[in-house]
XYZ file of C-alpha atoms in Angstrom:
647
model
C 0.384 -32.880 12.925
C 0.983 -34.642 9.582
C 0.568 -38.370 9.903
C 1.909 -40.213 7.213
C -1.639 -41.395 5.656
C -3.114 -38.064 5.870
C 0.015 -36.676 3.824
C -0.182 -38.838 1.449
C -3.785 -38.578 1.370
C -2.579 -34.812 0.539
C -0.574 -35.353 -1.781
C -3.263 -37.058 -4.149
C -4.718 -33.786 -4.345
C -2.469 -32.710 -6.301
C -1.235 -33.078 -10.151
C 1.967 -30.937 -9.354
C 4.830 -32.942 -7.164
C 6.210 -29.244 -7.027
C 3.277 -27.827 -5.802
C 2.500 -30.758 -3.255
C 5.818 -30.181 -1.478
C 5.616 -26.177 -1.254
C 1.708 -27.122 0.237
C 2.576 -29.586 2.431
C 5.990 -28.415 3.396
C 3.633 -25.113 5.002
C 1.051 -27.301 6.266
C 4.084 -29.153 8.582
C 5.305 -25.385 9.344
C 1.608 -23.706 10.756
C -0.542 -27.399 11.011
C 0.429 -27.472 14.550
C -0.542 -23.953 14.811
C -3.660 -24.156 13.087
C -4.636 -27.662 15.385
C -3.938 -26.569 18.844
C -5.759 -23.688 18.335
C -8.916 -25.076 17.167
C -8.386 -27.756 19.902
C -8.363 -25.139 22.273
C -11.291 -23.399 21.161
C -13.429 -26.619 19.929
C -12.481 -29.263 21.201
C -13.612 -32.450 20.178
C -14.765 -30.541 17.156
C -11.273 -29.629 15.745
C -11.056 -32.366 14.391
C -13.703 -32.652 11.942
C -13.590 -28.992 11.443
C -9.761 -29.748 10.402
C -10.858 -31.646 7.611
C -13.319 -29.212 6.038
C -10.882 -26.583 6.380
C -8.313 -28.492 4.499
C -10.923 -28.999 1.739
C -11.244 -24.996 1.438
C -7.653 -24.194 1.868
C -6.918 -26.901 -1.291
C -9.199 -24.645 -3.230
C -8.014 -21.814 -2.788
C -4.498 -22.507 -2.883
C -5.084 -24.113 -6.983
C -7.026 -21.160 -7.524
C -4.296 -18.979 -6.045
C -3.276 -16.618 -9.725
C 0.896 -17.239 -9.808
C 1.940 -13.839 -9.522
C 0.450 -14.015 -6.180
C 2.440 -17.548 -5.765
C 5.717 -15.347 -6.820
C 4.988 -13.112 -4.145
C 4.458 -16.009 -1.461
C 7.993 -17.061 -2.023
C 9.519 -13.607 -1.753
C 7.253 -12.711 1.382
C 8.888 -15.738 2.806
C 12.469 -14.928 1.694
C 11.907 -11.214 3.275
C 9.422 -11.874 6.427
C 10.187 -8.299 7.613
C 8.356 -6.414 4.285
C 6.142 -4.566 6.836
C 9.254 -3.807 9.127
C 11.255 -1.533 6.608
C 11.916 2.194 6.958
C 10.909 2.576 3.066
C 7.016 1.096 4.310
C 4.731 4.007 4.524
C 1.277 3.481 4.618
C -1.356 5.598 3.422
C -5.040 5.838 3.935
C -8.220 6.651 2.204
C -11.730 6.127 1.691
C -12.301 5.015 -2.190
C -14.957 7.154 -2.951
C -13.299 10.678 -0.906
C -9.990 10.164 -2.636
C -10.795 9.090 -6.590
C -14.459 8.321 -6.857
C -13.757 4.170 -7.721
C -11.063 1.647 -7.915
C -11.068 2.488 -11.533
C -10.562 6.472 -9.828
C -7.887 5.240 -7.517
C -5.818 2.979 -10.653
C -6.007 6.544 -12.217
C -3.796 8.241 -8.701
C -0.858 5.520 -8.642
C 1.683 8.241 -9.766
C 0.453 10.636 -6.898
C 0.643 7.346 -4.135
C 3.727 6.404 -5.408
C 5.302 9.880 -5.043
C 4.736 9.713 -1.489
C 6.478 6.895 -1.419
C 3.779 4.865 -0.141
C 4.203 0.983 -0.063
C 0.572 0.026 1.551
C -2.849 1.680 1.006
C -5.748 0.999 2.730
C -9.049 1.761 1.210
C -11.540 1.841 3.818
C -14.677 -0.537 4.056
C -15.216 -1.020 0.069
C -17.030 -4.549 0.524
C -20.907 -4.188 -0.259
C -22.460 -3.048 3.427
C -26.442 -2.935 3.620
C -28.049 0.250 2.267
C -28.675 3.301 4.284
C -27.186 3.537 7.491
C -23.928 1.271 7.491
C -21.693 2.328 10.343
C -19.291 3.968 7.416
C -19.139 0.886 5.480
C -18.799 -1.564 8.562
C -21.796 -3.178 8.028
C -21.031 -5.685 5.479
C -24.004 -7.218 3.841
C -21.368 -9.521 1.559
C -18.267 -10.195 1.742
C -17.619 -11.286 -1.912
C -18.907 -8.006 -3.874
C -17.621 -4.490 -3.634
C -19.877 -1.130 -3.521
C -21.288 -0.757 -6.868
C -20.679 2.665 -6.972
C -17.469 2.011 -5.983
C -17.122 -1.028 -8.650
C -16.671 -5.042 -9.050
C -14.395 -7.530 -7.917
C -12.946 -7.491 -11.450
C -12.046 -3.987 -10.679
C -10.549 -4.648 -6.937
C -8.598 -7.260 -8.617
C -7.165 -4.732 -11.364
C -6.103 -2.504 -9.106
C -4.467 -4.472 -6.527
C -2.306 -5.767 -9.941
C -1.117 -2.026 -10.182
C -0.679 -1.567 -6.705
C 1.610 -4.523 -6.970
C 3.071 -3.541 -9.841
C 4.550 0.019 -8.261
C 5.512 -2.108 -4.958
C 2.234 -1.187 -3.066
C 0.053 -3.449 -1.060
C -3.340 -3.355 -0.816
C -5.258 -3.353 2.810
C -9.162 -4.046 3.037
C -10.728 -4.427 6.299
C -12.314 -7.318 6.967
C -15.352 -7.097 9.515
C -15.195 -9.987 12.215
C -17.618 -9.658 14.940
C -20.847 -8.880 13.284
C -22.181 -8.887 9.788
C -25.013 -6.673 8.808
C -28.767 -7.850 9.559
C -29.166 -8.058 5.549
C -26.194 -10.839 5.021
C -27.200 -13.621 3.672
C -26.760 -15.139 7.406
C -28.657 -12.950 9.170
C -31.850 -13.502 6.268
C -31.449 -17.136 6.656
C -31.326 -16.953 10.722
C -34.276 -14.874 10.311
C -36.128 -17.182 8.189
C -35.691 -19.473 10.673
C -32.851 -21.852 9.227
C -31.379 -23.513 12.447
C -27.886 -23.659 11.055
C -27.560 -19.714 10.594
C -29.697 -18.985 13.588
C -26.082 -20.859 15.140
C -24.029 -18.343 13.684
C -25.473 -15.603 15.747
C -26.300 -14.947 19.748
C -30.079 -15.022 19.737
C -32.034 -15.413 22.876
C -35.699 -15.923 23.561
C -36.127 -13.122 26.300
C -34.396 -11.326 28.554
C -32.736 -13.281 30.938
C -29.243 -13.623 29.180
C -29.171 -10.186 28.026
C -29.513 -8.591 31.229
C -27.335 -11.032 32.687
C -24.508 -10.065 30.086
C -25.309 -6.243 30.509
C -24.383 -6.191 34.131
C -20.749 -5.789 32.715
C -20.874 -5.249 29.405
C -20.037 -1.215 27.998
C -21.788 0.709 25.808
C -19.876 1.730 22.318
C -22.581 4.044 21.169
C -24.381 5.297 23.980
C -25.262 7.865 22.323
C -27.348 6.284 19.511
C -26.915 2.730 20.005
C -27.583 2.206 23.712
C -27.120 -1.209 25.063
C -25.845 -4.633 23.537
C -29.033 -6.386 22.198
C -31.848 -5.231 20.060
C -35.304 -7.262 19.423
C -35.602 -8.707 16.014
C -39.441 -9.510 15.369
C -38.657 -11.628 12.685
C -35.540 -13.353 14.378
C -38.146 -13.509 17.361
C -35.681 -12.960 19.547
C -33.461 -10.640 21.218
C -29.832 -10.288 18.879
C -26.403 -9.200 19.861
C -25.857 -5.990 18.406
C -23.009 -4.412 20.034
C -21.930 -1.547 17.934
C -25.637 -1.339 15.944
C -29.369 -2.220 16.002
C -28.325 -3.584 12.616
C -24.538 -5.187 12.801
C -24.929 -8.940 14.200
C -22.567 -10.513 16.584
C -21.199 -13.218 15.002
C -21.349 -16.469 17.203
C -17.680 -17.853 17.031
C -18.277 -20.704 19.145
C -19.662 -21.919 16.186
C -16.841 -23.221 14.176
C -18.840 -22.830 11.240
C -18.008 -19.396 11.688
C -14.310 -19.781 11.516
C -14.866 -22.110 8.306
C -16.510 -19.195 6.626
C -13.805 -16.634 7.465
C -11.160 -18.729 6.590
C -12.978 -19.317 3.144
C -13.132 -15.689 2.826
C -10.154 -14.625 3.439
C -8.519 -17.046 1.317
C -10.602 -15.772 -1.487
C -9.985 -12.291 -1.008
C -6.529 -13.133 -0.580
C -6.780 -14.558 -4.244
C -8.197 -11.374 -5.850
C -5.048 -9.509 -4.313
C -5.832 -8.170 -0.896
C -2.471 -8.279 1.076
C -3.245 -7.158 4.276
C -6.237 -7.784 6.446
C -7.375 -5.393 9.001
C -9.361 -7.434 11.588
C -11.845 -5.144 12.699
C -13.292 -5.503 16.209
C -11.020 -8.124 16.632
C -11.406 -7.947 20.633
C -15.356 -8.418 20.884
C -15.666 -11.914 18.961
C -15.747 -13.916 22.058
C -17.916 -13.344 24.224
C -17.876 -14.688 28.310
C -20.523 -14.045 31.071
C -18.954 -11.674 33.920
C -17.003 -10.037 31.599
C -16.719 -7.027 29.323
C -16.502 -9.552 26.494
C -13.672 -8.172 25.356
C -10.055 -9.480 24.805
C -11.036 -12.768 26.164
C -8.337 -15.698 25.584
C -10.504 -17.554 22.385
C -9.521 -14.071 20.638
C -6.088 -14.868 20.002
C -6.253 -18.607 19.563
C -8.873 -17.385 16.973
C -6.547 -15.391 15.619
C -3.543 -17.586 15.344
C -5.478 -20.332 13.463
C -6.154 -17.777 10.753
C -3.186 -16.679 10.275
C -1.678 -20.142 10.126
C -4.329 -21.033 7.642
C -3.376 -18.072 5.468
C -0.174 -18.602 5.900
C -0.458 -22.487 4.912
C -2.102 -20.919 1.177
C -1.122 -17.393 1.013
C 2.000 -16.706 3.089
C 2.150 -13.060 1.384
C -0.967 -11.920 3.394
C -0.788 -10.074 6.997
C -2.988 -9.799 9.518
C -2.942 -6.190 10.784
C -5.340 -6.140 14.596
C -7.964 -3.392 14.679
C -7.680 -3.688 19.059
C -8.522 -0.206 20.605
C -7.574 -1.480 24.094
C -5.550 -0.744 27.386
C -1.722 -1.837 26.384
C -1.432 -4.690 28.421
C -4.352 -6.110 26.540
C -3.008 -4.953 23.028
C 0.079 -6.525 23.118
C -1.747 -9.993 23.326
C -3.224 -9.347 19.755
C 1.101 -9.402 18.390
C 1.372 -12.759 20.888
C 2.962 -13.392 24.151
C 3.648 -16.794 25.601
C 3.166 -19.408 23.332
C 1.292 -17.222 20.776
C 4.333 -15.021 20.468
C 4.545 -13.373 16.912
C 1.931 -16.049 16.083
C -1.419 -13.768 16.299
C -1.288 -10.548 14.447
C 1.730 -9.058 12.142
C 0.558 -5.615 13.017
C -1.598 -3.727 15.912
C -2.472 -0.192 15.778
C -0.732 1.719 18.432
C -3.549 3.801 19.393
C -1.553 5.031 22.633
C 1.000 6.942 20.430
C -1.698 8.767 18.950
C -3.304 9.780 22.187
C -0.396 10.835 24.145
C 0.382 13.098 20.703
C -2.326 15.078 21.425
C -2.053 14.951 24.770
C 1.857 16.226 24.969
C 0.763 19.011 22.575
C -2.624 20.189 24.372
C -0.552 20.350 27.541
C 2.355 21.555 26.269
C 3.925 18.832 28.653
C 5.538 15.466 28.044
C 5.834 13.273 31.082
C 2.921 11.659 30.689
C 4.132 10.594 27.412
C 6.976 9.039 29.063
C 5.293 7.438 31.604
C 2.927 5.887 28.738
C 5.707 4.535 26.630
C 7.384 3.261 29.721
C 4.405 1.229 30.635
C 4.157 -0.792 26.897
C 5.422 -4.186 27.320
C 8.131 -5.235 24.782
C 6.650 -6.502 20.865
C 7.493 -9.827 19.004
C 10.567 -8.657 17.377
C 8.998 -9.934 14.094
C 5.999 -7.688 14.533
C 4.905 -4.256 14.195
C 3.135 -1.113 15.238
C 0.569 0.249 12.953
C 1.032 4.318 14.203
C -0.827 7.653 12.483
C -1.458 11.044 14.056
C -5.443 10.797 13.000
C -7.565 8.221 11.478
C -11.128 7.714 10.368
C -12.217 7.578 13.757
C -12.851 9.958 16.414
C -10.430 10.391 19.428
C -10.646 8.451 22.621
C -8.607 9.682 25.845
C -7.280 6.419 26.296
C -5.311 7.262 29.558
C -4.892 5.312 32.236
C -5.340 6.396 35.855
C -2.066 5.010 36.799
C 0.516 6.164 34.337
C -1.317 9.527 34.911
C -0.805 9.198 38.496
C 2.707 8.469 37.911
C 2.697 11.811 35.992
C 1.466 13.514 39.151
C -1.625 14.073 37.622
C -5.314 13.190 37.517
C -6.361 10.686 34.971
C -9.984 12.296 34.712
C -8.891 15.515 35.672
C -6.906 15.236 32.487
C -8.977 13.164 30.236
C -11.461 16.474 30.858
C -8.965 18.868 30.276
C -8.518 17.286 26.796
C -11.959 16.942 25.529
C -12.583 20.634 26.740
C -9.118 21.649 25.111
C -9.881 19.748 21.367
C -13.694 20.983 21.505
C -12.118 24.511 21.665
C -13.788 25.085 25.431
C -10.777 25.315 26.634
C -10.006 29.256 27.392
C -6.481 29.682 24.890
C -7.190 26.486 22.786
C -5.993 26.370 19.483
C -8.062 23.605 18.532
C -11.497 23.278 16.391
C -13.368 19.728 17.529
C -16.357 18.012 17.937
C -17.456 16.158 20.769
C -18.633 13.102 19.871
C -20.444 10.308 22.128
C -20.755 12.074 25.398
C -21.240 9.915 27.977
C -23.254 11.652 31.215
C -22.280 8.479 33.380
C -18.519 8.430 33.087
C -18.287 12.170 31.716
C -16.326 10.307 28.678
C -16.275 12.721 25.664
C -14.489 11.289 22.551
C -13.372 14.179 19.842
C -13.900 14.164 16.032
C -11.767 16.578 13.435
C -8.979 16.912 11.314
C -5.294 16.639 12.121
C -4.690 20.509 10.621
C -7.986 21.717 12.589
C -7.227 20.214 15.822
C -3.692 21.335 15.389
C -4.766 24.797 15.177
C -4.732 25.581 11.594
C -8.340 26.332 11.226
C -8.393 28.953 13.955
C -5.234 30.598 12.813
C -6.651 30.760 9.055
C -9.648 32.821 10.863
C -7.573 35.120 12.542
C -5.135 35.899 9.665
C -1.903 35.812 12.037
C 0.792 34.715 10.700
C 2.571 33.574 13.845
C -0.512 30.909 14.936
C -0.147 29.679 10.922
C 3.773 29.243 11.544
C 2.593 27.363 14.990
C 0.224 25.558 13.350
C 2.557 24.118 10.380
C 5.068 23.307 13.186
C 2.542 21.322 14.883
C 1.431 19.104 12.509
C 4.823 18.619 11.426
C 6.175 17.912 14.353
C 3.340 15.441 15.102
C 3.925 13.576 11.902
C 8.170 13.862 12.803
C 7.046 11.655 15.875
C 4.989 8.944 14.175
C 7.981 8.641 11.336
C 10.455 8.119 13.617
C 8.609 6.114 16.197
C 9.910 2.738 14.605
C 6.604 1.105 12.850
C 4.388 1.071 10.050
C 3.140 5.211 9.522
C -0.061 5.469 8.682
C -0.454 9.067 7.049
C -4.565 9.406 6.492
C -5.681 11.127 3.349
C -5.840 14.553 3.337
C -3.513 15.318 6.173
C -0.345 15.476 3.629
C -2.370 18.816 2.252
C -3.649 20.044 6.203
C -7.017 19.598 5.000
C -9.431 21.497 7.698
C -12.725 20.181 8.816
C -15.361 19.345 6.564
C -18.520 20.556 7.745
C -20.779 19.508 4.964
C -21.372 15.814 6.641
C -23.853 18.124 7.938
C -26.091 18.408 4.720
C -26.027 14.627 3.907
C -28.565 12.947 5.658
C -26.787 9.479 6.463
C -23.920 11.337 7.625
C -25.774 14.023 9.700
C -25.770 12.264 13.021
C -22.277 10.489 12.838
C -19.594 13.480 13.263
C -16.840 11.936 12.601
C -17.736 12.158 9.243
C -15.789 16.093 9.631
C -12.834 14.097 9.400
C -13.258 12.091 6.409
C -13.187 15.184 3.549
C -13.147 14.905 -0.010
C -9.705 14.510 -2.102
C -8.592 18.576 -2.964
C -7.137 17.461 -6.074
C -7.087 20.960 -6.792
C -5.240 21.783 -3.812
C -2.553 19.461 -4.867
C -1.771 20.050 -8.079
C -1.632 23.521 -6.962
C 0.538 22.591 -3.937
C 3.184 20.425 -6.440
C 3.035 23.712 -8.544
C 3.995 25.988 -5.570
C 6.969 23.375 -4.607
C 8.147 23.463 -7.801
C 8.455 26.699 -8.605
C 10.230 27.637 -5.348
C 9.951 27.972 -1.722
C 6.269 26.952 -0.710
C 4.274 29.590 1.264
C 1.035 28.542 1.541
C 0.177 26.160 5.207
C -0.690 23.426 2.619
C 2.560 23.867 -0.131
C 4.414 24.015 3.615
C 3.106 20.850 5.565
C 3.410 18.877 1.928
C 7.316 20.011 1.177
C 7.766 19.213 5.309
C 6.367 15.875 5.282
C 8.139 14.620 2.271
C 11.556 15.649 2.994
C 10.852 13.497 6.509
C 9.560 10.893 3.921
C 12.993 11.263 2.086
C 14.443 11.281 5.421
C 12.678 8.045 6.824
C 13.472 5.726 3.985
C 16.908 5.955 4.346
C 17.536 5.387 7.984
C 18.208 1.895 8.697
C 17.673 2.632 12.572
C 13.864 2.983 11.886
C 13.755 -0.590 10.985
C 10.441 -1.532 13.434
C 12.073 -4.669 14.562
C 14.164 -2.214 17.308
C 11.880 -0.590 19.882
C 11.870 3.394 21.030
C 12.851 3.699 23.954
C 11.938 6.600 26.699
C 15.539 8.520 27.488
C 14.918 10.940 30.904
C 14.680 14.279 29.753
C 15.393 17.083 31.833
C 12.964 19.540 30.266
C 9.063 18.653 30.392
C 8.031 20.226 27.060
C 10.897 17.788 24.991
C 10.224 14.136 24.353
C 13.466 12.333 24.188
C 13.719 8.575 22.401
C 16.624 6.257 22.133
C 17.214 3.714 19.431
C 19.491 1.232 19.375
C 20.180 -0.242 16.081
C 23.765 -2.363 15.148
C 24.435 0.397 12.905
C 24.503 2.736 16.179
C 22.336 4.715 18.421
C 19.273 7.181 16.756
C 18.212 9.642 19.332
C 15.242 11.840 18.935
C 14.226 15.467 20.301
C 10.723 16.822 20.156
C 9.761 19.871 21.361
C 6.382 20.014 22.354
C 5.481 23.612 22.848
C 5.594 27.092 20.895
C 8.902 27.957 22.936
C 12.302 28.028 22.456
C 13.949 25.150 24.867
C 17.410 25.529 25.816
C 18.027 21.653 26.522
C 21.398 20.390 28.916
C 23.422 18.937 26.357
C 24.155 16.584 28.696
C 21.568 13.890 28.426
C 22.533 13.574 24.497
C 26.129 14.087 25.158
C 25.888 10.434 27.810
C 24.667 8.797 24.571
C 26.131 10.231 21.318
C 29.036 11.701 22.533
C 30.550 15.092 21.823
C 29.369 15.542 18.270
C 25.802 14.362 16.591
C 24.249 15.101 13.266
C 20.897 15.367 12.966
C 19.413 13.808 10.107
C 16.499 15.728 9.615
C 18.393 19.377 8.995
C 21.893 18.152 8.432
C 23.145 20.112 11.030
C 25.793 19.156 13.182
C 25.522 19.820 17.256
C 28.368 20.223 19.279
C 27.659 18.248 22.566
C 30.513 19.113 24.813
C 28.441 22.686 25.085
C 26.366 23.440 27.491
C 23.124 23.389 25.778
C 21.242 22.575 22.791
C 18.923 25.310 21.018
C 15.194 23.357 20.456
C 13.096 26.216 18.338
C 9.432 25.760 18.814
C 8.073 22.478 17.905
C 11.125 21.294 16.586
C 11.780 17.187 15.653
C 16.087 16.166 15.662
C 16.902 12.641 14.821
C 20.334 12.780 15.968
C 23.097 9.975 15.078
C 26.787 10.064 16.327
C 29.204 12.373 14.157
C 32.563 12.694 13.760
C 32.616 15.842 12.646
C 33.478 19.106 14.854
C 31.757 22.028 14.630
């Protein structure tokens, strides 16, 4: 990649021998990363496109502030930051959790006694007014919400985040912008270079010919994948909105102006980039447009470019897909642990819900079986909820492998979380109903779909004491899973389901917005209160005191590093989940039960593994193996390790 004029070319760029070296000494570890890709995708293009890029990444890197250059060089000295036990991520919207950055600067202490290392704040970057898709309509790029505050202000916080060892995580929008970016008012005035950046087509031919196998995302309120502009005078690529653009990344303008944003975000302090939509931003006739090839070669050349400037940033893959497609977005082949540091691991969180509804785990098994190995380097992003709603992302085979039906099922679980279900503990929302495929995705809170809500209404204690369990025991799996846990705001306090979205216009007809509550600051100091002065008794005081002690738990477990994969172990009882660990420090076995019974589980399977005595980390307690069974009380979590101590 570096030819001897072009380095020294380089190296006139710069006043600092010191800095020269650390630039170009990158540029020889990612250029050949950053060149085939764009080769790949451009062509003869690359090129040229090379040497504009190299203008932008200059910039940025003398602009780059040197406490973010200290951080470069110990990102590079520990490339597994986002692979350690201690990482916990949390996440919020700005506004629900402190009212502004300034708001959020003011909750460190709370964040930090979590123990939380990363916090996302949800789309913050200035979308168009009204109607925004929850923020995900970005109108630019380079300003934040001014109710939320200013750049100045992102920047001031992401210094204390830093300063308390947190990392800050913006998403950054990559298939569309939103019809009022400066793009899209340029294409629509008719400027031939930003009419480029988007898919705009004169009638209907290429539209109709894409929608013969193209999905819907919203069919609901967004039918289709184009929308007439009358002012673009044509018909735009809108796949998620009538007013969210399709980016056109043939156009390697495009990737110049990502790559310049990024690198300037990365500048005010952002750490971690979620790519949303990552899988739609290359689009093919005859296909679903989705996860084509050009997505990960995309991919790569960003991250080499960051990584070239600001080799402290990580690329976290917003890809809601079937596994064998996700596992492209961490890199296989050539672009192994070359694409994304992080993917969300949206299976986990299905088969969660799905093991719980059901009462029934070999589903889950068959799931987990199914994943194709990770980059060792890379990790899994994994949460019990999230801002969005719930898709039954179940395949028809490993459900067939299950011995059941993969729509029979799917059903079951949308009629189960919408509280249809005759028995369910659950209070949902359908949301998006699909009459063609019978799809019906599920909105609500982790403590309402767990059953809190309903046991609340009818006062018993024992559905409260199921309900606690269950949310535990939920979050117990997604701590020990080996990744990245994502715990989403609220669900440390079992906040229920907010049904005021109701009275605010703009949030009326999205329900998901049930899910995204205020901050009960209230309820927290009162919660802290109730731990402190003694055993908590409340469902919130009793999920917060459970979650942190697996917290305390987590952090110092070396066999949770996410470099080492979970692994399915047989179990001999349908309701428990069993996962295997290997880790050079020994072998971490886990237990969950499932249901609100008491499993008596053949010691047996643990016993092949452990041998005749295990601790389990969680309780302390240490099991006897070389009995016949082991006592699992309802919904119960054991991370057992090997113990030399009898009973």
């Amino acid at each position: 990649m570096l030819k001897t004029d072009l380095a020294a070319r380089l190296r006139g760029a710069f006043d600092d021998d010191r800095d020269a070296d650390t630039f170009l000494l990158r540029l020889e570890r990612y250029g050949d990363d950053l060149l085939q890709s764009l080769r790949a995708v451009y062509g003869e293009e690359a090129d040229a496109l090379l040497e504009r890029l190299l203008e932008v990444m200059l910039h940025a890197f003398h602009a780059r502030p040197a406490d973010l250059r200290r951080l470069d060089e110990a990102r590079l000295l520990r490339p597994d930051w986002l692979q350690a036990p201690e990482m916990v991520g949390y996440v919020a919207y700005t506004d629900r959790f402190a009212g502004t950055l300034k708001g959020v600067g003011e909750r460190l202490d709370y964040l930090e006694g979590l123990g939380v290392g990363y916090l996302h704040l949800m789309p913050l970057l200035r979308p168009r007014e009204g109607e925004n898709d929850g923020g995900y309509a970005v109108a630019d790029y380079r300003s934040v919400r001014p109710d939320l505050g200013t750049m100045d202000d992102l920047s001031a916080l992401a210094r204390g985040l830093r300063g308390r060892g947190i990392s800050l995580v913006l998403d950054l929008v990559l298939n569309h912008v939103a019809r009022e970016h400066e793009w899209g008012q340029k294409a629509r005035a008719g400027d031939a270079k930003y009419r480029a950046y988007f898919h705009i087509f004169p009638d209907r031919a290429a539209p109709d010919a894409f929608e013969v196998t193209l999905p819907e995302v919203f069919p609901d309120f967004a039918p289709g994948n184009f929308t007439w502009d009358d002012e673009a005078g044509g018909w735009v690529w809108t796949t998620f909105n009538s007013y969210q653009w399709d980016l056109n990344w043939a156009n390697p303008d495009v990737f110049l102006e990502f790559v310049d944003i990024i690198l300037h975000l990365a500048n005010r302090g952002v750490e971690v980039f979620r790519l949303d939509a990552i899988a739609f931003i290359w689009k093919r006739l005859g296909t679903t447009s989705q996860n084509q090839p050009e997505v990960h070669l995309l991919t790569r050349a960003l991250r080499a470019a960051a990584r070239i400037v600001a080799p402290a940033v990580a690329f976290k893959a917003e890809a809601i897909v079937a596994p064998a497609d996700l596992i492209h977005y961490l890199g296989r082949g050539v672009h192994y642990g070359k694409v994304s540091d992080m993917a969300y691991h949206n299976s986990l969180m299905v088969q969660l819900w799905s093991s719980l509804a059901s009462r029934n785990t070999r589903l889950f098994e068959e799931a987990l079986r199914a994943f194709p190995p990770k980059p060792t380097s890379t990790t899994w992003g994994v949460y019990v909820r999230c801002h969005d709603d719930i898709g039954w992302a179940i395949s028809d085979e490993d459900a067939a492998r299950a011995g059941l039906s993969g729509p029979g099922h799917r059903h079951f679980l949308s009629d189960f979380y919408s509280g249809e279900f005759p028995g369910s503990f659950a209070r949902g929302l359908v949301f998006q109903y699909n009459p063609e495929t019978g799809d019906r995705r599920i909105s609500g809170s982790a403590a309402s779909l767990a059953g809190l809500e309903e046991a609340l209404e009818t006062g018993d204690p024992g559905r409260i004491d199921d309900a606690v369990r269950r949310l535990l025991l939920l979050h117990a799996v997604i701590l020990g899973f080996g990744g990245m846990p994502l715990l989403y705001m609220g669900d440390e306090l079992a906040l229920l389901n907010d049904y005021a979205f109701e009275d605010v216009p703009e949030h009326a007809p999205d329900n998901r917005w049930v899910h995204r509550p205020r901050m009960d600051w209230a309820l927290a100091q009162a919660v802290r209160a109730e731990e402190e002065g003694g055993t908590p008794h409340t469902p919130a005081a009793r999920v917060n005191a459970g979650l942190r002690h697996l917290l305390r738990v987590r952090q110092e477990a070396p066999h949770l590093h996410a470099s080492i994969e979970s692994h399915v172990l047989p179990s001999p009882d349908g309701r428990v989940l069993l996962l295997r660990r290997e880790h050079p420090l020994g072998t971490l076995v886990q237990a969950y039960n499932f249901s609100e019974d008491t499993v008596m589980l053949p010691s047996y399977v643990l016993r092949e593994v452990l041998g005749d005595h295990a601790q389990d980390r969680l309780s302390g307690s240490v099991f006897s193996l070389d009995r016949p069974t082991v006592r699992l009380d309802p919904y119960r979590a054991l991370w057992l390790t090997t113990s030399e101590v009898p009973v």
